[in-house]
Amino acid sequence: MKTFNPAELPTAEFHSLMLGAIAPRPIAFASTIDEAGNVNLSPFSFFNCFGSNPPVLIFSPARRVRDNTGKHTLDNVLETGEVVINIGNYALVEQMSLASTEYDKGVNEFVKAGLTPVASSLVKPPRVAEAPAAFECRVLEVKPIGDKGGAANLVICEALLLHVREEVLGANGKTIDPFKLDAVARLGGDWYLRGIPDSLFELPKPSRKGIGIDQLPVAIRTSTVLTGNNLARLGNTEVLPSPEEIQRFSQAPIYQYLAHKYQDNPGEKERQIHLLAQRFLEEGRVQEAWQALLVAELSK
């Protein structure tokens, strides 16, 4: 691996490396207003949620690396203590990008980006009508981290209200369907990520009593076929197949076929069974994967 020390690199160079590595990043499409009533709208990919009771969101309008200047969004939250964090999706990603243009103070990015302001319920900044979701927030604290170009300004917000377009809700009306949301996130450079079906996958939450990779039989743990992800899925198991289940699998046509075909080549037989188990794991058939692997172990 190549090592980079931020103390030995130009800030812009390390900034680029950091944003390339820490990805994808959600985007806070922040609408703010100054004391004179001028509206500002700008996206920030230094953003995430950090608690739910109270609901806390943090984004960072960092100082510009180029010339160490601050951003209008930061000025506005310091003046008024309020912000709406709109969530962008693919349908408005180009308009959101356009709003990041460094317009002069007082220029309304809603107008420049062709977006529709909607009056908020509890705060003064408007929200974006086209956004699939929007959080009305009170600013709890603004914490600057340094005073040089690239320095962070952590805007710590409490979400007072959440507005969600009904068409992105799931069937129960209480969760957001990721396929309908079609969210976008920032990568490095000019790259974004879109939350479309081909990019999404489900991963079951880890079991409270999973056995762990360290408890897998040595031949499984040191498999040349199974990946770290495969082993972790096996290690997330609480209860292994019963002897009866293992015995039944030993009579399954697929196992009988492999056992017969490679009866004179134990090493290849084991490899083929590990490939079968891998396929089961990729299909979410964890118990069948275990059955295949344990039959192979018992048949040695």
PDB file of C-alpha atoms in Angstrom, residues 34-242:
ATOM      1  CA  ASP A  34     -29.916  35.423   6.061  1.00  0.00           C
ATOM      2  CA  GLU A  35     -31.184  38.160   8.365  1.00  0.00           C
ATOM      3  CA  ALA A  36     -32.183  40.290   5.370  1.00  0.00           C
ATOM      4  CA  GLY A  37     -34.344  37.484   3.975  1.00  0.00           C
ATOM      5  CA  ASN A  38     -32.025  36.392   1.138  1.00  0.00           C
ATOM      6  CA  VAL A  39     -32.391  32.675   0.407  1.00  0.00           C
ATOM      7  CA  ASN A  40     -29.444  30.395  -0.331  1.00  0.00           C
ATOM      8  CA  LEU A  41     -29.451  26.783  -1.540  1.00  0.00           C
ATOM      9  CA  SER A  42     -26.346  24.610  -1.795  1.00  0.00           C
ATOM     10  CA  PRO A  43     -25.366  20.904  -1.609  1.00  0.00           C
ATOM     11  CA  PHE A  44     -22.791  19.505   0.827  1.00  0.00           C
ATOM     12  CA  SER A  45     -21.481  15.957   0.782  1.00  0.00           C
ATOM     13  CA  PHE A  46     -19.828  16.257   4.198  1.00  0.00           C
ATOM     14  CA  PHE A  47     -23.073  15.113   5.806  1.00  0.00           C
ATOM     15  CA  ASN A  48     -24.774  12.403   7.806  1.00  0.00           C
ATOM     16  CA  CYS A  49     -27.151  11.637  10.692  1.00  0.00           C
ATOM     17  CA  PHE A  50     -25.745  11.021  14.161  1.00  0.00           C
ATOM     18  CA  GLY A  51     -28.643  10.244  16.495  1.00  0.00           C
ATOM     19  CA  SER A  52     -32.409   9.849  16.576  1.00  0.00           C
ATOM     20  CA  ASN A  53     -33.412  10.985  20.076  1.00  0.00           C
ATOM     21  CA  PRO A  54     -33.108  13.861  19.556  1.00  0.00           C
ATOM     22  CA  PRO A  55     -32.689  13.471  15.793  1.00  0.00           C
ATOM     23  CA  VAL A  56     -29.321  15.047  14.987  1.00  0.00           C
ATOM     24  CA  LEU A  57     -27.899  15.801  11.542  1.00  0.00           C
ATOM     25  CA  ILE A  58     -24.458  17.277  10.894  1.00  0.00           C
ATOM     26  CA  PHE A  59     -23.126  18.805   7.709  1.00  0.00           C
ATOM     27  CA  SER A  60     -20.006  20.820   7.055  1.00  0.00           C
ATOM     28  CA  PRO A  61     -19.723  23.843   4.774  1.00  0.00           C
ATOM     29  CA  ALA A  62     -15.941  23.622   4.841  1.00  0.00           C
ATOM     30  CA  ARG A  63     -13.735  26.580   4.037  1.00  0.00           C
ATOM     31  CA  ARG A  64     -12.733  26.607   0.389  1.00  0.00           C
ATOM     32  CA  VAL A  65      -9.406  24.878  -0.206  1.00  0.00           C
ATOM     33  CA  ARG A  66      -8.608  27.225  -3.088  1.00  0.00           C
ATOM     34  CA  ASP A  67      -8.651  30.570  -1.257  1.00  0.00           C
ATOM     35  CA  ASN A  68      -9.718  29.884   2.345  1.00  0.00           C
ATOM     36  CA  THR A  69     -13.012  31.749   1.973  1.00  0.00           C
ATOM     37  CA  GLY A  70     -16.212  30.822   3.770  1.00  0.00           C
ATOM     38  CA  LYS A  71     -19.564  29.921   2.247  1.00  0.00           C
ATOM     39  CA  HIS A  72     -22.876  31.781   2.336  1.00  0.00           C
ATOM     40  CA  THR A  73     -24.572  28.773   3.922  1.00  0.00           C
ATOM     41  CA  LEU A  74     -22.254  29.023   6.912  1.00  0.00           C
ATOM     42  CA  ASP A  75     -22.858  32.775   7.236  1.00  0.00           C
ATOM     43  CA  ASN A  76     -26.611  32.206   7.158  1.00  0.00           C
ATOM     44  CA  VAL A  77     -26.771  29.488   9.803  1.00  0.00           C
ATOM     45  CA  LEU A  78     -24.620  31.609  12.068  1.00  0.00           C
ATOM     46  CA  GLU A  79     -27.009  34.553  11.571  1.00  0.00           C
ATOM     47  CA  THR A  80     -30.340  32.766  11.872  1.00  0.00           C
ATOM     48  CA  GLY A  81     -29.700  29.342  13.462  1.00  0.00           C
ATOM     49  CA  GLU A  82     -32.004  27.524  11.046  1.00  0.00           C
ATOM     50  CA  VAL A  83     -31.639  25.306   7.976  1.00  0.00           C
ATOM     51  CA  VAL A  84     -33.671  22.896   5.882  1.00  0.00           C
ATOM     52  CA  ILE A  85     -31.733  19.818   4.800  1.00  0.00           C
ATOM     53  CA  ASN A  86     -33.352  18.597   1.623  1.00  0.00           C
ATOM     54  CA  ILE A  87     -32.500  15.145   0.279  1.00  0.00           C
ATOM     55  CA  GLY A  88     -31.575  15.023  -3.384  1.00  0.00           C
ATOM     56  CA  ASN A  89     -32.318  12.178  -5.763  1.00  0.00           C
ATOM     57  CA  TYR A  90     -31.527  11.349  -9.373  1.00  0.00           C
ATOM     58  CA  ALA A  91     -34.507  13.306 -10.705  1.00  0.00           C
ATOM     59  CA  LEU A  92     -32.968  16.592  -9.542  1.00  0.00           C
ATOM     60  CA  VAL A  93     -29.244  15.798  -9.329  1.00  0.00           C
ATOM     61  CA  GLU A  94     -28.235  18.163 -12.129  1.00  0.00           C
ATOM     62  CA  GLN A  95     -30.252  21.003 -10.625  1.00  0.00           C
ATOM     63  CA  MET A  96     -28.635  20.259  -7.268  1.00  0.00           C
ATOM     64  CA  SER A  97     -25.218  20.362  -8.896  1.00  0.00           C
ATOM     65  CA  LEU A  98     -26.022  23.672 -10.595  1.00  0.00           C
ATOM     66  CA  ALA A  99     -26.977  25.127  -7.215  1.00  0.00           C
ATOM     67  CA  SER A 100     -23.408  24.498  -6.037  1.00  0.00           C
ATOM     68  CA  THR A 101     -22.191  27.269  -8.359  1.00  0.00           C
ATOM     69  CA  GLU A 102     -20.469  30.052  -6.419  1.00  0.00           C
ATOM     70  CA  TYR A 103     -23.014  32.773  -7.120  1.00  0.00           C
ATOM     71  CA  ASP A 104     -22.666  36.154  -5.456  1.00  0.00           C
ATOM     72  CA  LYS A 105     -24.278  36.711  -2.079  1.00  0.00           C
ATOM     73  CA  GLY A 106     -27.953  37.516  -2.451  1.00  0.00           C
ATOM     74  CA  VAL A 107     -28.423  35.398  -5.588  1.00  0.00           C
ATOM     75  CA  ASN A 108     -31.239  32.897  -5.065  1.00  0.00           C
ATOM     76  CA  GLU A 109     -30.137  29.409  -6.166  1.00  0.00           C
ATOM     77  CA  PHE A 110     -33.773  28.260  -6.223  1.00  0.00           C
ATOM     78  CA  VAL A 111     -34.221  30.586  -9.184  1.00  0.00           C
ATOM     79  CA  LYS A 112     -30.900  29.722 -10.837  1.00  0.00           C
ATOM     80  CA  ALA A 113     -31.512  25.963 -10.544  1.00  0.00           C
ATOM     81  CA  GLY A 114     -35.203  26.151 -11.489  1.00  0.00           C
ATOM     82  CA  LEU A 115     -36.406  24.667  -8.208  1.00  0.00           C
ATOM     83  CA  THR A 116     -39.584  25.472  -6.307  1.00  0.00           C
ATOM     84  CA  PRO A 117     -39.432  26.931  -2.779  1.00  0.00           C
ATOM     85  CA  VAL A 118     -42.122  25.794  -0.353  1.00  0.00           C
ATOM     86  CA  ALA A 119     -42.709  27.545   2.952  1.00  0.00           C
ATOM     87  CA  SER A 120     -41.509  25.513   5.911  1.00  0.00           C
ATOM     88  CA  SER A 121     -43.712  24.937   8.940  1.00  0.00           C
ATOM     89  CA  LEU A 122     -41.360  25.714  11.824  1.00  0.00           C
ATOM     90  CA  VAL A 123     -38.316  27.462  10.343  1.00  0.00           C
ATOM     91  CA  LYS A 124     -37.816  30.420   8.023  1.00  0.00           C
ATOM     92  CA  PRO A 125     -35.769  28.829   5.200  1.00  0.00           C
ATOM     93  CA  PRO A 126     -37.975  27.282   2.496  1.00  0.00           C
ATOM     94  CA  ARG A 127     -37.690  23.664   1.500  1.00  0.00           C
ATOM     95  CA  VAL A 128     -37.302  22.280  -2.015  1.00  0.00           C
ATOM     96  CA  ALA A 129     -40.666  21.129  -3.366  1.00  0.00           C
ATOM     97  CA  GLU A 130     -39.018  18.668  -5.774  1.00  0.00           C
ATOM     98  CA  ALA A 131     -36.967  16.936  -3.059  1.00  0.00           C
ATOM     99  CA  PRO A 132     -38.249  13.519  -1.969  1.00  0.00           C
ATOM    100  CA  ALA A 133     -37.582  14.379   1.683  1.00  0.00           C
ATOM    101  CA  ALA A 134     -36.688  17.442   3.722  1.00  0.00           C
ATOM    102  CA  PHE A 135     -35.745  18.022   7.361  1.00  0.00           C
ATOM    103  CA  GLU A 136     -36.633  21.320   9.011  1.00  0.00           C
ATOM    104  CA  CYS A 137     -33.802  21.911  11.465  1.00  0.00           C
ATOM    105  CA  ARG A 138     -32.743  24.117  14.325  1.00  0.00           C
ATOM    106  CA  VAL A 139     -28.980  24.665  14.529  1.00  0.00           C
ATOM    107  CA  LEU A 140     -27.701  23.532  17.921  1.00  0.00           C
ATOM    108  CA  GLU A 141     -24.057  24.446  17.436  1.00  0.00           C
ATOM    109  CA  VAL A 142     -21.559  25.428  14.777  1.00  0.00           C
ATOM    110  CA  LYS A 143     -18.154  24.014  15.587  1.00  0.00           C
ATOM    111  CA  PRO A 144     -15.227  25.245  13.485  1.00  0.00           C
ATOM    112  CA  ILE A 145     -12.261  22.885  13.191  1.00  0.00           C
ATOM    113  CA  GLY A 146      -9.352  25.075  12.146  1.00  0.00           C
ATOM    114  CA  ASP A 147      -9.145  28.317  10.171  1.00  0.00           C
ATOM    115  CA  LYS A 148      -7.211  27.338   7.035  1.00  0.00           C
ATOM    116  CA  GLY A 149      -8.452  26.387   3.584  1.00  0.00           C
ATOM    117  CA  GLY A 150     -10.287  23.070   3.773  1.00  0.00           C
ATOM    118  CA  ALA A 151     -11.117  23.458   7.475  1.00  0.00           C
ATOM    119  CA  ALA A 152     -14.423  21.977   8.591  1.00  0.00           C
ATOM    120  CA  ASN A 153     -17.345  23.849  10.117  1.00  0.00           C
ATOM    121  CA  LEU A 154     -19.587  21.283  11.762  1.00  0.00           C
ATOM    122  CA  VAL A 155     -23.186  22.499  11.672  1.00  0.00           C
ATOM    123  CA  ILE A 156     -24.936  20.386  14.286  1.00  0.00           C
ATOM    124  CA  CYS A 157     -28.691  20.423  13.725  1.00  0.00           C
ATOM    125  CA  GLU A 158     -31.759  19.056  15.446  1.00  0.00           C
ATOM    126  CA  ALA A 159     -34.458  17.885  13.037  1.00  0.00           C
ATOM    127  CA  LEU A 160     -37.774  19.392  14.084  1.00  0.00           C
ATOM    128  CA  LEU A 161     -39.894  18.023  11.237  1.00  0.00           C
ATOM    129  CA  LEU A 162     -39.417  15.573   8.379  1.00  0.00           C
ATOM    130  CA  HIS A 163     -41.424  15.931   5.170  1.00  0.00           C
ATOM    131  CA  VAL A 164     -41.498  12.906   2.836  1.00  0.00           C
ATOM    132  CA  ARG A 165     -43.182  12.678  -0.542  1.00  0.00           C
ATOM    133  CA  GLU A 166     -45.785   9.918  -0.316  1.00  0.00           C
ATOM    134  CA  GLU A 167     -44.678   8.261  -3.546  1.00  0.00           C
ATOM    135  CA  VAL A 168     -41.336   7.250  -2.018  1.00  0.00           C
ATOM    136  CA  LEU A 169     -42.868   5.590   1.048  1.00  0.00           C
ATOM    137  CA  GLY A 170     -43.135   1.831   1.348  1.00  0.00           C
ATOM    138  CA  ALA A 171     -46.415  -0.061   1.468  1.00  0.00           C
ATOM    139  CA  ASN A 172     -46.744   0.426   5.229  1.00  0.00           C
ATOM    140  CA  GLY A 173     -46.379   4.191   4.930  1.00  0.00           C
ATOM    141  CA  LYS A 174     -43.779   4.213   7.705  1.00  0.00           C
ATOM    142  CA  THR A 175     -40.543   3.488   5.849  1.00  0.00           C
ATOM    143  CA  ILE A 176     -38.861   4.855   2.742  1.00  0.00           C
ATOM    144  CA  ASP A 177     -38.538   2.508  -0.212  1.00  0.00           C
ATOM    145  CA  PRO A 178     -34.924   2.815  -1.492  1.00  0.00           C
ATOM    146  CA  PHE A 179     -35.969   1.888  -5.030  1.00  0.00           C
ATOM    147  CA  LYS A 180     -38.562   4.673  -5.135  1.00  0.00           C
ATOM    148  CA  LEU A 181     -36.261   7.178  -3.440  1.00  0.00           C
ATOM    149  CA  ASP A 182     -33.599   6.761  -6.164  1.00  0.00           C
ATOM    150  CA  ALA A 183     -31.058   8.555  -3.982  1.00  0.00           C
ATOM    151  CA  VAL A 184     -27.726   9.872  -5.189  1.00  0.00           C
ATOM    152  CA  ALA A 185     -24.425  10.087  -3.335  1.00  0.00           C
ATOM    153  CA  ARG A 186     -21.039  11.659  -4.016  1.00  0.00           C
ATOM    154  CA  LEU A 187     -17.885   9.809  -4.910  1.00  0.00           C
ATOM    155  CA  GLY A 188     -14.526  11.351  -5.763  1.00  0.00           C
ATOM    156  CA  GLY A 189     -13.981  13.798  -8.616  1.00  0.00           C
ATOM    157  CA  ASP A 190     -17.047  14.260 -10.827  1.00  0.00           C
ATOM    158  CA  TRP A 191     -18.516  10.874  -9.930  1.00  0.00           C
ATOM    159  CA  TYR A 192     -21.845  10.158  -8.262  1.00  0.00           C
ATOM    160  CA  LEU A 193     -23.611   6.967  -7.240  1.00  0.00           C
ATOM    161  CA  ARG A 194     -27.269   6.288  -7.962  1.00  0.00           C
ATOM    162  CA  GLY A 195     -29.419   4.071  -5.737  1.00  0.00           C
ATOM    163  CA  ILE A 196     -30.883   1.912  -8.505  1.00  0.00           C
ATOM    164  CA  PRO A 197     -31.755  -1.805  -8.178  1.00  0.00           C
ATOM    165  CA  ASP A 198     -28.537  -3.033  -9.806  1.00  0.00           C
ATOM    166  CA  SER A 199     -26.518  -1.113  -7.211  1.00  0.00           C
ATOM    167  CA  LEU A 200     -28.494  -2.198  -4.141  1.00  0.00           C
ATOM    168  CA  PHE A 201     -28.222  -5.356  -2.082  1.00  0.00           C
ATOM    169  CA  GLU A 202     -29.642  -6.591   1.197  1.00  0.00           C
ATOM    170  CA  LEU A 203     -27.417  -7.734   4.047  1.00  0.00           C
ATOM    171  CA  PRO A 204     -28.975  -9.258   7.170  1.00  0.00           C
ATOM    172  CA  LYS A 205     -28.022  -7.577  10.418  1.00  0.00           C
ATOM    173  CA  PRO A 206     -25.401  -9.531  12.390  1.00  0.00           C
ATOM    174  CA  SER A 207     -26.755 -12.053  14.849  1.00  0.00           C
ATOM    175  CA  ARG A 208     -26.286 -11.376  18.535  1.00  0.00           C
ATOM    176  CA  LYS A 209     -24.759 -14.807  18.972  1.00  0.00           C
ATOM    177  CA  GLY A 210     -23.110 -15.548  15.648  1.00  0.00           C
ATOM    178  CA  ILE A 211     -20.311 -18.081  16.054  1.00  0.00           C
ATOM    179  CA  GLY A 212     -17.741 -15.900  14.285  1.00  0.00           C
ATOM    180  CA  ILE A 213     -15.165 -16.747  11.634  1.00  0.00           C
ATOM    181  CA  ASP A 214     -12.731 -17.997  14.280  1.00  0.00           C
ATOM    182  CA  GLN A 215     -15.086 -20.899  15.089  1.00  0.00           C
ATOM    183  CA  LEU A 216     -15.330 -22.197  11.528  1.00  0.00           C
ATOM    184  CA  PRO A 217     -13.622 -25.519  10.811  1.00  0.00           C
ATOM    185  CA  VAL A 218     -10.056 -24.966   9.608  1.00  0.00           C
ATOM    186  CA  ALA A 219     -10.727 -26.333   6.119  1.00  0.00           C
ATOM    187  CA  ILE A 220     -13.577 -23.850   5.700  1.00  0.00           C
ATOM    188  CA  ARG A 221     -11.729 -20.936   7.288  1.00  0.00           C
ATOM    189  CA  THR A 222      -8.713 -21.482   5.026  1.00  0.00           C
ATOM    190  CA  SER A 223     -10.719 -22.210   1.885  1.00  0.00           C
ATOM    191  CA  THR A 224      -9.159 -20.987  -1.366  1.00  0.00           C
ATOM    192  CA  VAL A 225     -12.673 -20.499  -2.762  1.00  0.00           C
ATOM    193  CA  LEU A 226     -14.692 -18.820  -0.029  1.00  0.00           C
ATOM    194  CA  THR A 227     -14.142 -15.076   0.343  1.00  0.00           C
ATOM    195  CA  GLY A 228     -14.045 -13.016   3.518  1.00  0.00           C
ATOM    196  CA  ASN A 229     -17.657 -12.037   2.856  1.00  0.00           C
ATOM    197  CA  ASN A 230     -18.610 -15.720   2.495  1.00  0.00           C
ATOM    198  CA  LEU A 231     -16.879 -16.634   5.743  1.00  0.00           C
ATOM    199  CA  ALA A 232     -18.515 -13.747   7.585  1.00  0.00           C
ATOM    200  CA  ARG A 233     -21.958 -14.884   6.428  1.00  0.00           C
ATOM    201  CA  LEU A 234     -21.197 -18.364   7.762  1.00  0.00           C
ATOM    202  CA  GLY A 235     -19.851 -16.840  10.996  1.00  0.00           C
ATOM    203  CA  ASN A 236     -23.118 -14.957  11.454  1.00  0.00           C
ATOM    204  CA  THR A 237     -24.882 -18.280  12.082  1.00  0.00           C
ATOM    205  CA  GLU A 238     -26.169 -19.103  15.555  1.00  0.00           C
ATOM    206  CA  VAL A 239     -27.380 -22.669  15.009  1.00  0.00           C
ATOM    207  CA  LEU A 240     -25.642 -25.170  12.748  1.00  0.00           C
ATOM    208  CA  PRO A 241     -27.562 -27.793  10.776  1.00  0.00           C
ATOM    209  CA  SER A 242     -28.556 -30.879  12.731  1.00  0.00           C
TER     210      SER A 242
END
